[in-house]
Amino acid sequence: MSSTFFGLNIAYSGLLNSNAALNTTANNISNVQTEGYSRQQVVSQAAEAIRTFATYGCAGAGVETLAIERVRDEFYDTKYWNNSANVGEFDMKAYYMKELEGYFYDSGDAAGFTKVFDQFAITGLEELLKNPSDASLKSQYVGYAGQLTDYFNGVYGNLQEMQKDINSEIKLQVDQINSIASSIASLNKQINTIELAGQTANELRDQRTKLLDELSQIVDIQTIETPVTDSNNPDRETGANRFIVKVAGGQLLVDDSEYNTLEVVARANSEKVNQTDIDGLYDVYWVPSSMYNSYKADVTNNPALANDEKISWNDYVKIHGTEFNLFNAAMGGKLKGLIQLRDGNNGEGFSGIVREGSAIVDGYTDANGKTHDVVTVDVTADWLTDLNKSNLSDQGGIINLGNKEFKYDSWSFTYDEAKDSYSYTFILSEIGNGNSSHITNDREGKVASVGDDVDYQGIPYYMNQMNEWVRNFAAAYNDILKKGDGGAKNTTLFTGENITYNAAAGENSQFLFDTEFGKYAVDADGNPTGYTVDVNDDSYYRLTAGNFSIVTAISNDPSLMANKYKIEDGVESNDLLQDLLQTAVNREYLSFRGSSASEFLQSVLSDVALNAASAETFQSSYTNINDSINTKRMSISSVDEDEEALNLVKYQNAYNLAAKMIQTFSEIYNKLINETGV
C-alpha cells in the first residue's frame, strides 16, 4: 500500500514541476531579444504509478520532471541552411556584377566606349576624309586612337583589380570557415561533457546552430548527429552524440571535437590558368593540424637540407595537402559565387584530345641544354581554333592529361590546312622541375585540359571578350594601313606594349606583328599548307586590352599614317580611309559576335546586364524564401512575449495549487498526529 504521507509527496512533485516551469519561463522572457536563442520548455510525465493491489488498482504518484529542452525543428533548420547557400552565392554575384556593370556602363556623355569609339572611328575619320593630308587632323585622329587604347587599358585594369578583390574575399571566407569549424568542434566537446551527466546543453546547442547559420551562407553544409552507445552494450546510449559537419558536396569539415583546416595557397606565375589572370590567385587545400609540425621537421629543422633545397610552406602544402575542389558542382554559398566570378570562363576552358603518337619523351632541348617532353593536343572548339579568342596562359601552367597533371613551360599553335585541323603542342617542364615523371604513351587518345570549364561569365570571360575585340580590330586596321601607298608607307597604328622585353637581347618594347600567323609550312612547290604560331611569337595573341597601345612611330609623327592605297594617287585621295571607316561600322568588313565593331559594347554590356539582373532576381527570390523559412522556424523556436505571459499565469496557478495541496496535507497530518491521540 501507499505511504500515509504519499499525498504530500505527490503535491511536492507538482510544486517542483511548477517551479521548474516558472524558472524556464523567466529564462525565456529574459532572452526574448537574444539572437539565436531557442525557446525552452519543461519536459515532464506522470510518475510511475504504485500498485496497491486494492480494488481501485494503481495509485498515481504525481509528476516527474524529466528535462528542460529547447524547442527546435531540425527540418526547418536544414531547409534554412540549404537555402542560405543560395542566398550567399547570389549576394556575392549581385554585388560584384553591379560593380562590373558600372565599369562597362556608357551613357554616351562620359568618356565611355561609345563616345571614345565614335570620336576615333567615325567623327575623327569623317573630318580626316575631308582633308586627308592635313597634319593637324591626322594628329587629332591619332590622339583619338590613343583615347581608345586608354579606355581599354582602364577597363582591363579595373577588372584585374576586381579579380584581386574577389581573390582576397575568397581568403577571408576560407579563414571564416576555419574559425567556425574550430568553434563548432569546441562546442561539440562542451555539449558532450554536459550531456554525459544527464543534462541538456541548450544554450551551447543554440550557439552551435547560430554558427551553422553563418557557415551555411559561406558554403553548403550537411550535418549528421548520431548517439554514442556503450561499446559493451550497443543498445545503451551514453547521452553523448557524435556531431559531423560536411561542406562543399560532402567534404568532411568537423567530426565531433576534431576539425579539418583549409589553407589558401597562391599560384605561381607558371601555374596560371588564363592569360588574363592576375598573379597569385588562390587554390585551397585541406591541411591536417599535424602538417605544420611535419614541415618544421622535414624542412625547417632538417639539417640534411641546404638552404637552397628547402621548399616554401606553400609548396609543401601543394605536395602533402589534399586539394579542396573549388569547382565541385555540388558546392554552394558565397564561396561558389566568388569562385565563379573569379574564374568563370563561360564553359570555354581549354580541352582537347592527346594526339595518337604525339607523346614524345625528351623531344625538345632548350637553349640551356635541358630536355623536355612534348605532347600535341588536337582541338575543335571555336574558341580554341581561333588564336585571337584564346585565353591560354602565356607563362606556363598545369595541363591535365588523362587525369594526370604535368607542368608545361610553353606551347605553340598549329593549323594543318590539308587536314583542316588545329592543335596545340605543349613543351612540358623538365623532369624534377615541377614534373615528377616522364609522360607515357598511355596518355595518348585521352582528354587533355588546362583549368576547369566554369560555366559562368566571370572576370576571365569579360577580359577575354575585350582581348578578342582588340585583337581583331587592331589586325583589321593594321592590315589596311600596311597597304598604304602600295606598301611603301606600311606603318601600322595599333600595337601592344611588351612589358617583359629584354633590350639587351634585341627585343622590342612593342610587338611588331610582322606576320599574322608566324611560321608558315609549305609543300614541295612552295605553297602554304598551314602555319604554326609559338606562344612567344609577335602574333596578335600577345595583344590584350591591358597592353593595347599606339605604335610609337605614329604617335611621334602622325603624318606617317597612310590615307591612300596607290602612291601615284593625289594627296587628297582617301580610299584607304574609307575602308577604315567601313571596318569600324560595317560588319561585312569586321564582325564581332555577329555585329559590327562599333557594337562591341552592346554585345558585352548585354551579357553584364543580363547576369547582373539575373543575380539580383535570384538574390531577391532566395532571400524571400529564406525569410519565409526563418519565419516558420522562428514561430516554433523563438520566444513569444504574449505566450510566455500566459505561461507565467498558468504555471503560477499550478504552483499555488501545489502549495495549497501541501498546506492541506499539512493540516490533515496535524489533525491526525496531534489531535486524534493515536
XYZ file of C-alpha atoms in Angstrom:
678
model
C 0.000 0.000 0.000
C 0.988 3.636 -0.408
C 2.501 5.541 2.497
C 0.439 7.736 4.840
C 2.478 10.667 3.521
C 2.010 9.608 -0.125
C -0.235 12.577 -0.936
C 2.350 15.043 0.394
C 4.972 13.574 -1.949
C 2.565 13.920 -4.872
C 1.935 17.579 -4.077
C 5.655 18.163 -3.633
C 6.401 16.742 -7.104
C 3.847 19.164 -8.537
C 5.455 22.033 -6.675
C 8.884 21.143 -8.099
C 7.497 20.811 -11.629
C 5.698 24.137 -11.477
C 8.777 25.817 -10.035
C 10.926 24.465 -12.899
C 8.329 25.699 -15.413
C 8.292 29.161 -13.805
C 12.098 29.362 -13.872
C 12.140 28.278 -17.519
C 9.526 30.913 -18.369
C 11.653 33.548 -16.624
C 14.666 32.422 -18.673
C 12.660 32.652 -21.902
C 11.440 36.157 -21.082
C 14.965 37.275 -20.195
C 16.225 36.104 -23.622
C 13.373 37.440 -25.720
C 15.846 39.709 -27.620
C 18.803 37.314 -27.612
C 19.794 36.438 -31.182
C 19.867 32.694 -31.811
C 18.143 31.792 -28.537
C 15.635 28.936 -28.734
C 12.587 28.879 -26.518
C 12.882 26.275 -23.758
C 10.221 24.163 -22.116
C 9.990 21.689 -19.266
C 9.518 18.096 -20.325
C 7.520 16.134 -17.757
C 5.456 12.990 -17.489
C 3.253 11.269 -14.964
C 5.357 9.450 -12.377
C 5.200 5.689 -12.354
C 2.037 4.625 -10.529
C 2.190 2.497 -7.386
C 0.413 -0.837 -7.363
C -1.770 -1.005 -4.284
C -3.350 -4.403 -5.078
C -6.667 -2.945 -3.971
C -9.854 -2.917 -5.949
C -9.127 0.540 -7.346
C -5.866 -0.644 -8.964
C -2.766 1.622 -9.206
C -2.383 4.894 -7.361
C -0.914 7.869 -9.244
C 2.430 9.058 -7.888
C 2.432 12.649 -9.125
C 4.578 14.210 -11.849
C 8.169 13.538 -12.867
C 10.259 16.422 -14.307
C 12.479 14.867 -16.953
C 14.389 17.722 -18.602
C 14.427 21.283 -19.793
C 14.801 21.205 -23.576
C 14.879 23.809 -26.306
C 12.032 23.884 -28.802
C 13.573 23.367 -32.222
C 12.501 21.775 -35.522
C 15.571 20.414 -37.323
C 13.582 20.071 -40.549
C 13.306 23.844 -40.869
C 16.931 24.314 -39.812
C 18.043 22.068 -42.679
C 15.806 23.863 -45.167
C 17.149 27.199 -43.968
C 20.775 26.096 -44.336
C 20.207 24.693 -47.806
C 18.591 27.911 -48.985
C 21.167 30.114 -47.204
C 23.827 28.689 -49.513
C 21.862 30.072 -52.467
C 21.439 33.427 -50.733
C 25.178 33.652 -50.076
C 26.062 32.728 -53.672
C 23.815 35.340 -55.267
C 24.669 38.001 -52.685
C 28.230 37.855 -53.993
C 27.179 37.754 -57.632
C 24.716 40.636 -57.281
C 27.305 42.821 -55.546
C 30.182 42.260 -57.945
C 28.083 42.143 -61.122
C 26.661 45.556 -60.179
C 30.221 46.840 -59.866
C 31.155 45.216 -63.178
C 28.141 46.801 -64.845
C 29.439 50.177 -63.677
C 32.750 49.627 -65.465
C 31.038 48.998 -68.797
C 28.130 51.403 -68.359
C 28.100 54.069 -71.049
C 25.573 56.915 -71.138
C 27.147 58.335 -74.287
C 28.142 61.517 -72.454
C 31.115 60.445 -70.353
C 34.350 59.057 -71.766
C 32.860 55.601 -72.244
C 33.268 53.302 -75.206
C 30.574 54.882 -77.374
C 31.956 58.408 -77.164
C 35.604 57.350 -77.449
C 34.981 54.975 -80.351
C 32.757 57.431 -82.236
C 35.370 60.170 -81.894
C 38.072 57.890 -83.233
C 36.399 55.684 -85.827
C 33.621 57.934 -87.097
C 33.900 61.644 -86.214
C 37.685 61.767 -86.451
C 37.751 59.803 -89.709
C 34.996 61.861 -91.278
C 36.974 65.013 -90.527
C 40.134 63.434 -91.923
C 38.279 62.306 -95.053
C 37.592 65.943 -95.881
C 41.295 66.817 -95.883
C 43.407 63.594 -95.790
C 46.754 65.335 -95.993
C 46.135 67.759 -93.133
C 48.793 67.076 -90.491
C 46.746 68.558 -87.642
C 43.750 66.357 -88.484
C 45.991 63.280 -88.577
C 47.443 64.277 -85.229
C 43.940 64.682 -83.822
C 42.953 61.301 -85.233
C 45.939 59.558 -83.649
C 45.042 61.292 -80.371
C 41.541 59.816 -80.586
C 43.150 56.399 -81.200
C 45.161 56.895 -78.016
C 41.952 57.610 -76.088
C 40.523 54.327 -77.391
C 43.539 52.352 -76.175
C 43.381 54.192 -72.836
C 39.726 53.191 -72.463
C 40.534 49.509 -72.861
C 43.608 49.793 -70.621
C 41.446 51.367 -67.907
C 38.617 48.823 -68.025
C 41.115 45.953 -68.155
C 42.887 47.348 -65.089
C 39.562 47.708 -63.252
C 38.703 44.079 -63.965
C 42.110 42.975 -62.726
C 41.525 44.918 -59.501
C 38.114 43.276 -59.151
C 39.650 39.832 -59.622
C 42.204 40.750 -56.961
C 39.439 41.853 -54.569
C 37.463 38.663 -55.179
C 40.600 36.594 -54.618
C 41.157 38.340 -51.272
C 37.499 37.770 -50.382
C 37.973 34.044 -51.004
C 40.787 34.014 -48.436
C 38.598 35.832 -45.914
C 35.783 33.326 -46.393
C 38.185 30.372 -46.031
C 39.538 31.894 -42.810
C 35.961 32.296 -41.579
C 35.228 28.626 -42.345
C 38.263 27.634 -40.273
C 37.189 29.854 -37.374
C 33.639 28.473 -37.380
C 34.891 24.883 -37.653
C 37.139 25.410 -34.629
C 34.264 26.888 -32.607
C 31.859 24.084 -33.553
C 34.413 21.414 -32.587
C 34.936 23.131 -29.215
C 31.178 23.368 -28.633
C 30.739 19.690 -29.516
C 33.177 18.765 -26.767
C 31.452 21.003 -24.211
C 27.997 19.733 -25.166
C 29.020 16.100 -24.741
C 30.671 16.829 -21.392
C 27.406 18.262 -20.084
C 25.047 15.779 -21.672
C 27.030 12.760 -20.483
C 25.968 13.863 -16.986
C 22.312 13.708 -17.979
C 21.564 17.388 -18.635
C 20.724 19.051 -21.953
C 23.156 21.782 -23.081
C 20.500 24.038 -24.579
C 22.450 27.298 -24.698
C 25.517 25.613 -26.190
C 23.370 23.928 -28.823
C 21.913 27.341 -29.689
C 25.416 28.721 -30.127
C 26.267 25.834 -32.437
C 23.132 26.351 -34.512
C 23.941 30.040 -34.870
C 27.419 29.167 -36.148
C 25.888 26.747 -38.634
C 23.613 29.552 -39.840
C 26.724 31.629 -40.567
C 28.584 28.725 -42.178
C 25.664 27.861 -44.459
C 25.945 31.246 -46.184
C 29.640 30.738 -46.915
C 29.425 27.160 -48.197
C 26.764 24.466 -48.433
C 26.622 22.275 -45.335
C 25.313 18.897 -44.254
C 25.038 17.903 -40.580
C 24.761 14.415 -39.064
C 24.177 13.746 -35.359
C 24.193 10.192 -34.061
C 24.000 8.914 -30.452
C 27.147 7.422 -28.928
C 26.394 3.973 -27.479
C 28.177 1.883 -24.868
C 30.747 -0.295 -26.632
C 29.960 -3.121 -24.208
C 26.210 -2.678 -24.584
C 25.307 -1.251 -28.022
C 21.652 -0.841 -27.032
C 22.530 1.618 -24.242
C 23.002 5.258 -25.227
C 25.559 7.157 -23.168
C 23.924 10.572 -23.589
C 26.746 11.879 -25.790
C 26.363 12.437 -29.539
C 28.733 12.407 -32.490
C 28.163 15.588 -34.496
C 29.551 15.787 -38.060
C 29.591 18.757 -40.429
C 30.302 18.255 -44.130
C 30.737 21.026 -46.674
C 31.025 21.532 -50.432
C 29.132 18.448 -51.501
C 30.174 16.125 -48.675
C 33.777 17.022 -47.754
C 34.369 16.476 -44.024
C 34.924 19.667 -42.019
C 34.063 18.761 -38.394
C 33.882 15.344 -36.766
C 32.856 15.738 -33.129
C 35.729 17.578 -31.373
C 38.108 17.269 -34.348
C 38.094 19.518 -37.410
C 39.988 19.894 -40.662
C 41.662 23.153 -41.661
C 41.666 24.831 -45.065
C 44.727 26.678 -46.335
C 44.866 29.103 -49.274
C 47.946 28.777 -51.470
C 48.848 31.362 -54.112
C 49.560 30.019 -57.577
C 52.983 30.685 -59.014
C 53.133 32.669 -62.263
C 53.981 29.427 -64.038
C 50.722 27.889 -62.767
C 48.258 30.368 -64.257
C 45.181 29.023 -65.996
C 44.279 32.059 -68.104
C 46.402 34.626 -69.895
C 44.322 37.363 -68.222
C 44.662 36.046 -64.639
C 46.398 38.261 -62.111
C 49.384 36.914 -60.205
C 48.770 34.870 -57.077
C 45.237 33.535 -57.480
C 44.467 31.195 -54.603
C 43.929 27.465 -54.643
C 42.618 25.860 -51.453
C 43.943 22.734 -49.714
C 42.901 20.585 -46.763
C 45.720 20.760 -44.230
C 45.709 18.443 -41.190
C 46.770 20.073 -37.930
C 49.888 17.913 -37.820
C 51.241 19.151 -41.169
C 52.950 22.284 -39.859
C 54.931 20.223 -37.338
C 55.852 17.848 -40.143
C 57.006 20.812 -42.233
C 59.264 22.032 -39.439
C 60.735 18.547 -39.040
C 61.091 17.812 -42.758
C 62.212 21.232 -43.966
C 62.813 23.987 -41.405
C 64.732 21.928 -38.847
C 66.170 19.344 -41.207
C 69.987 19.639 -41.029
C 70.362 17.421 -44.094
C 68.886 20.141 -46.328
C 70.835 23.130 -47.554
C 69.026 26.463 -47.577
C 68.572 26.399 -51.343
C 66.983 22.935 -51.041
C 64.321 23.980 -48.562
C 60.909 24.465 -50.119
C 58.356 27.027 -49.017
C 55.320 26.244 -46.876
C 53.104 26.830 -49.927
C 54.973 24.234 -51.959
C 54.901 21.812 -49.030
C 51.124 22.175 -48.786
C 50.781 21.516 -52.536
C 52.768 18.299 -52.180
C 51.324 16.920 -48.938
C 47.914 18.585 -48.680
C 44.691 17.425 -50.315
C 43.227 19.876 -52.806
C 39.835 21.288 -51.892
C 37.708 21.069 -55.028
C 36.642 24.662 -55.639
C 34.842 23.656 -58.837
C 32.669 20.973 -57.274
C 29.258 21.232 -58.943
C 27.566 20.474 -55.611
C 29.231 23.389 -53.811
C 27.172 26.438 -52.868
C 27.322 29.585 -50.777
C 29.459 32.703 -51.028
C 32.463 30.568 -51.918
C 30.738 29.264 -55.058
C 29.703 32.752 -56.128
C 33.215 34.111 -55.615
C 34.883 31.252 -57.497
C 32.521 31.623 -60.448
C 33.121 35.368 -60.541
C 36.902 34.982 -60.288
C 37.329 32.044 -62.685
C 34.148 31.989 -64.785
C 35.011 31.388 -68.449
C 31.515 30.665 -69.783
C 32.444 26.981 -70.018
C 35.127 27.830 -72.580
C 38.187 26.316 -70.967
C 40.982 24.531 -72.777
C 40.092 20.944 -73.657
C 41.156 18.544 -76.398
C 42.413 15.045 -77.159
C 46.029 13.924 -76.914
C 47.038 13.015 -80.458
C 47.993 9.415 -81.105
C 51.749 9.066 -81.490
C 52.418 12.587 -80.197
C 53.669 11.903 -76.669
C 57.390 12.437 -77.204
C 59.814 11.804 -74.355
C 62.830 14.162 -74.391
C 61.508 15.624 -77.607
C 62.762 19.180 -77.115
C 66.060 20.631 -75.960
C 66.112 24.231 -74.776
C 68.891 26.826 -75.005
C 70.339 25.593 -71.717
C 70.618 22.016 -72.958
C 67.692 20.841 -70.828
C 65.455 18.190 -72.369
C 61.672 18.317 -72.207
C 58.803 16.019 -73.027
C 56.413 17.170 -75.757
C 52.729 16.441 -76.303
C 50.290 17.535 -79.025
C 46.612 18.100 -78.295
C 44.003 18.286 -81.070
C 41.222 20.823 -80.509
C 37.903 21.555 -82.216
C 36.151 24.209 -80.102
C 35.831 27.524 -81.958
C 37.383 29.478 -79.064
C 40.497 27.311 -79.397
C 40.785 27.106 -83.186
C 40.908 30.913 -83.423
C 44.025 32.129 -81.638
C 42.527 35.602 -81.280
C 39.923 34.050 -78.956
C 42.425 32.063 -76.940
C 42.969 32.807 -73.253
C 45.540 30.081 -72.585
C 48.291 31.208 -70.227
C 51.434 32.577 -71.873
C 53.600 31.969 -68.783
C 53.296 28.208 -68.487
C 50.809 26.267 -66.413
C 49.466 22.855 -65.492
C 47.936 20.543 -68.080
C 45.867 17.506 -67.148
C 46.493 14.554 -69.462
C 44.091 11.707 -68.775
C 43.657 12.702 -65.104
C 47.371 13.082 -64.544
C 48.874 16.555 -64.124
C 52.026 17.843 -65.806
C 53.597 21.283 -65.819
C 54.242 22.954 -69.148
C 56.612 25.820 -69.935
C 55.355 26.943 -73.344
C 53.165 25.958 -76.266
C 52.650 26.517 -79.968
C 49.501 26.580 -82.103
C 49.315 24.822 -85.487
C 46.803 24.824 -88.346
C 47.097 21.933 -90.810
C 45.398 23.119 -93.994
C 45.387 19.689 -95.654
C 43.556 18.085 -92.719
C 41.720 21.279 -91.765
C 42.728 20.578 -88.163
C 44.001 22.618 -85.257
C 46.324 21.584 -82.455
C 48.448 22.848 -79.578
C 51.882 21.410 -78.879
C 52.998 21.725 -75.251
C 56.599 21.754 -74.079
C 56.459 20.157 -70.633
C 58.710 21.226 -67.790
C 61.959 19.441 -67.225
C 61.697 16.323 -65.067
C 62.455 17.298 -61.487
C 61.335 20.875 -62.104
C 57.630 20.507 -61.455
C 57.064 17.173 -63.193
C 57.663 14.034 -61.191
C 57.879 11.650 -64.149
C 58.057 11.452 -67.917
C 54.907 11.433 -69.994
C 53.997 7.943 -71.181
C 52.284 6.749 -74.336
C 49.227 5.617 -72.391
C 48.227 9.311 -72.228
C 47.540 9.253 -75.981
C 43.902 9.422 -77.004
C 42.863 10.761 -73.608
C 41.310 14.074 -72.694
C 43.706 16.964 -72.109
C 42.600 20.057 -70.225
C 44.004 23.186 -68.648
C 41.981 24.513 -65.732
C 38.254 23.871 -65.451
C 35.215 24.741 -67.504
C 33.440 27.206 -65.205
C 30.024 27.738 -66.738
C 29.586 31.334 -65.658
C 30.520 34.626 -67.294
C 33.058 35.792 -64.771
C 36.078 38.097 -64.919
C 38.138 35.933 -67.344
C 35.216 35.833 -69.784
C 34.821 39.618 -69.965
C 38.551 40.241 -70.133
C 38.861 37.762 -72.971
C 35.924 39.364 -74.790
C 37.844 42.637 -74.745
C 41.010 40.877 -75.890
C 39.214 39.270 -78.818
C 37.772 42.600 -79.979
C 41.081 44.431 -79.580
C 42.998 41.757 -81.492
C 40.565 41.580 -84.390
C 40.122 45.345 -84.599
C 43.860 46.051 -84.439
C 44.597 43.373 -87.038
C 41.927 44.691 -89.417
C 43.135 48.292 -89.120
C 46.802 47.395 -89.357
C 46.281 45.154 -92.406
C 44.681 48.045 -94.251
C 47.353 50.533 -93.188
C 50.156 48.170 -94.294
C 48.880 48.503 -97.855
C 49.164 52.276 -97.760
C 50.918 53.903 -100.726
C 51.259 50.479 -102.319
C 53.004 49.104 -99.271
C 55.650 51.789 -99.257
C 54.072 53.511 -96.292
C 53.329 50.458 -94.193
C 53.491 51.873 -90.663
C 50.704 50.347 -88.590
C 48.612 52.139 -85.967
C 47.911 49.681 -83.147
C 50.301 47.503 -81.180
C 50.846 46.141 -77.683
C 53.430 47.074 -75.069
C 55.848 44.215 -74.409
C 56.387 44.748 -70.688
C 58.787 41.787 -70.425
C 61.081 42.771 -73.302
C 64.830 42.414 -72.968
C 66.615 45.222 -74.788
C 69.987 43.509 -74.416
C 68.601 40.504 -76.281
C 67.430 42.733 -79.113
C 63.756 42.539 -78.196
C 61.405 45.415 -78.929
C 59.359 47.298 -76.352
C 56.332 46.989 -78.664
C 55.087 43.985 -80.618
C 55.753 44.162 -84.351
C 53.003 41.868 -85.644
C 55.164 41.313 -88.730
C 53.099 38.352 -89.889
C 49.617 37.309 -88.989
C 50.427 33.703 -88.195
C 54.122 33.282 -87.572
C 55.832 30.352 -89.286
C 54.257 29.024 -92.492
C 54.587 25.420 -93.625
C 54.899 24.884 -97.387
C 54.768 21.939 -99.769
C 57.367 20.990 -102.376
C 56.092 23.694 -104.707
C 56.300 26.366 -102.038
C 52.555 26.574 -101.457
C 51.475 27.130 -97.841
C 49.993 24.069 -96.153
C 49.363 25.634 -92.785
C 51.091 27.676 -90.154
C 52.470 27.469 -86.643
C 52.427 30.209 -84.023
C 54.669 29.962 -80.991
C 53.382 31.495 -77.781
C 56.351 33.887 -77.814
C 55.912 34.992 -81.438
C 54.684 38.520 -82.112
C 51.219 37.284 -83.048
C 48.060 39.160 -82.157
C 47.565 36.645 -79.340
C 50.173 38.706 -77.446
C 47.910 41.758 -77.684
C 45.491 42.306 -74.792
C 43.185 45.101 -73.727
C 45.710 45.743 -70.963
C 48.748 46.386 -73.213
C 46.794 47.869 -76.160
C 48.643 50.976 -77.393
C 49.655 53.148 -80.345
C 52.767 52.463 -82.439
C 55.425 54.849 -81.143
C 56.466 55.988 -84.644
C 52.901 57.038 -85.466
C 52.458 58.688 -82.095
C 55.625 60.735 -82.680
C 54.850 61.539 -86.311
C 51.155 61.097 -87.285
C 51.968 62.068 -90.882
C 53.435 58.575 -91.340
C 49.901 57.172 -91.379
C 48.772 56.436 -94.929
C 45.482 57.678 -96.359
C 45.564 56.096 -99.844
C 46.447 52.762 -101.445
C 48.345 53.931 -104.538
C 51.360 56.145 -104.199
C 50.661 57.786 -107.541
C 47.224 58.983 -106.393
C 46.932 62.586 -105.311
C 47.493 63.756 -101.762
C 43.752 64.212 -101.305
C 42.985 60.564 -102.131
C 41.221 58.865 -99.213
C 40.207 55.374 -100.406
C 42.200 53.736 -97.577
C 40.472 55.925 -95.017
C 37.112 54.926 -96.490
C 37.945 51.278 -95.786
C 38.978 52.146 -92.239
C 35.584 53.772 -91.728
C 33.789 50.723 -93.093
C 35.856 48.458 -90.844
C 34.510 50.329 -87.852
C 30.822 50.379 -88.796
C 30.224 47.623 -91.354
C 30.102 44.045 -90.077
C 30.916 42.748 -93.558
C 34.362 44.268 -93.062
C 34.790 43.273 -89.418
C 32.360 41.268 -87.323
C 32.326 40.742 -83.564
C 29.726 38.241 -82.316
C 27.644 38.871 -85.428
C 27.722 42.658 -85.006
C 29.914 45.463 -86.285
C 32.983 46.602 -84.383
C 31.129 49.703 -83.211
C 28.563 47.492 -81.467
C 31.138 45.824 -79.244
C 29.845 47.480 -76.100
C 26.237 46.470 -76.720
C 27.330 42.837 -77.034
C 29.377 42.808 -73.833
C 27.088 45.087 -71.850
C 24.127 42.858 -72.687
C 25.995 39.952 -71.045
C 26.840 42.050 -67.984
C 23.330 43.477 -67.655
C 21.718 40.058 -68.044
C 23.971 38.485 -65.412
C 23.542 41.426 -63.028
C 19.745 41.356 -63.390
C 19.703 37.572 -63.010
C 21.836 37.745 -59.852
C 19.583 40.417 -58.321
C 16.460 38.428 -59.190
C 17.790 35.223 -57.671
C 19.143 37.076 -54.656
C 15.730 38.617 -54.006
C 13.929 35.332 -54.616
C 16.158 33.241 -52.344
C 16.162 35.951 -49.678
C 12.357 35.931 -49.664
C 12.358 32.135 -49.408
C 14.849 32.321 -46.545
C 12.724 34.894 -44.755
C 9.696 32.648 -45.160
C 11.534 29.585 -43.831
C 13.026 31.609 -40.989
C 9.601 32.983 -40.062
C 8.297 29.429 -39.831
C 11.197 28.126 -37.749
C 11.096 31.212 -35.506
C 7.371 30.653 -34.951
C 8.430 27.348 -33.408
C 11.645 28.226 -31.595
C 11.574 31.945 -30.820
C 10.179 33.468 -27.640
C 6.680 34.933 -27.905
C 6.109 37.518 -25.167
C 2.315 37.025 -25.105
C 2.659 33.256 -24.919
C 5.193 33.491 -22.114
C 2.899 35.885 -20.214
C 0.115 33.291 -20.420
C 2.545 30.575 -19.336
C 3.559 32.711 -16.391
C -0.037 32.882 -15.156
C -0.634 29.207 -15.879
C 2.463 27.971 -14.043
C 1.892 30.428 -11.185
C -1.610 28.989 -10.687
C -0.195 25.471 -10.836
C 2.457 26.397 -8.290
C -0.157 27.963 -5.988
C -2.392 24.894 -6.260
C 0.516 22.576 -5.465
C 1.415 24.763 -2.478
C -2.214 24.719 -1.349
C -2.224 20.920 -1.576
C 0.846 20.814 0.668
C -0.846 23.159 3.100
C -3.961 20.977 3.059
C -1.983 17.821 3.706
C -0.091 19.638 6.459
C -3.396 20.385 8.216
C -4.529 16.786 7.729
C -1.338 15.396 9.240
C -1.518 17.879 12.104
C -5.073 16.739 12.850
C -4.041 13.092 12.506
C -0.912 13.254 14.605
C -1.625 15.891 17.222
C -5.364 15.747 17.766
C -6.528 12.171 17.286
C -4.462 10.795 20.167
C -3.187 7.943 18.018
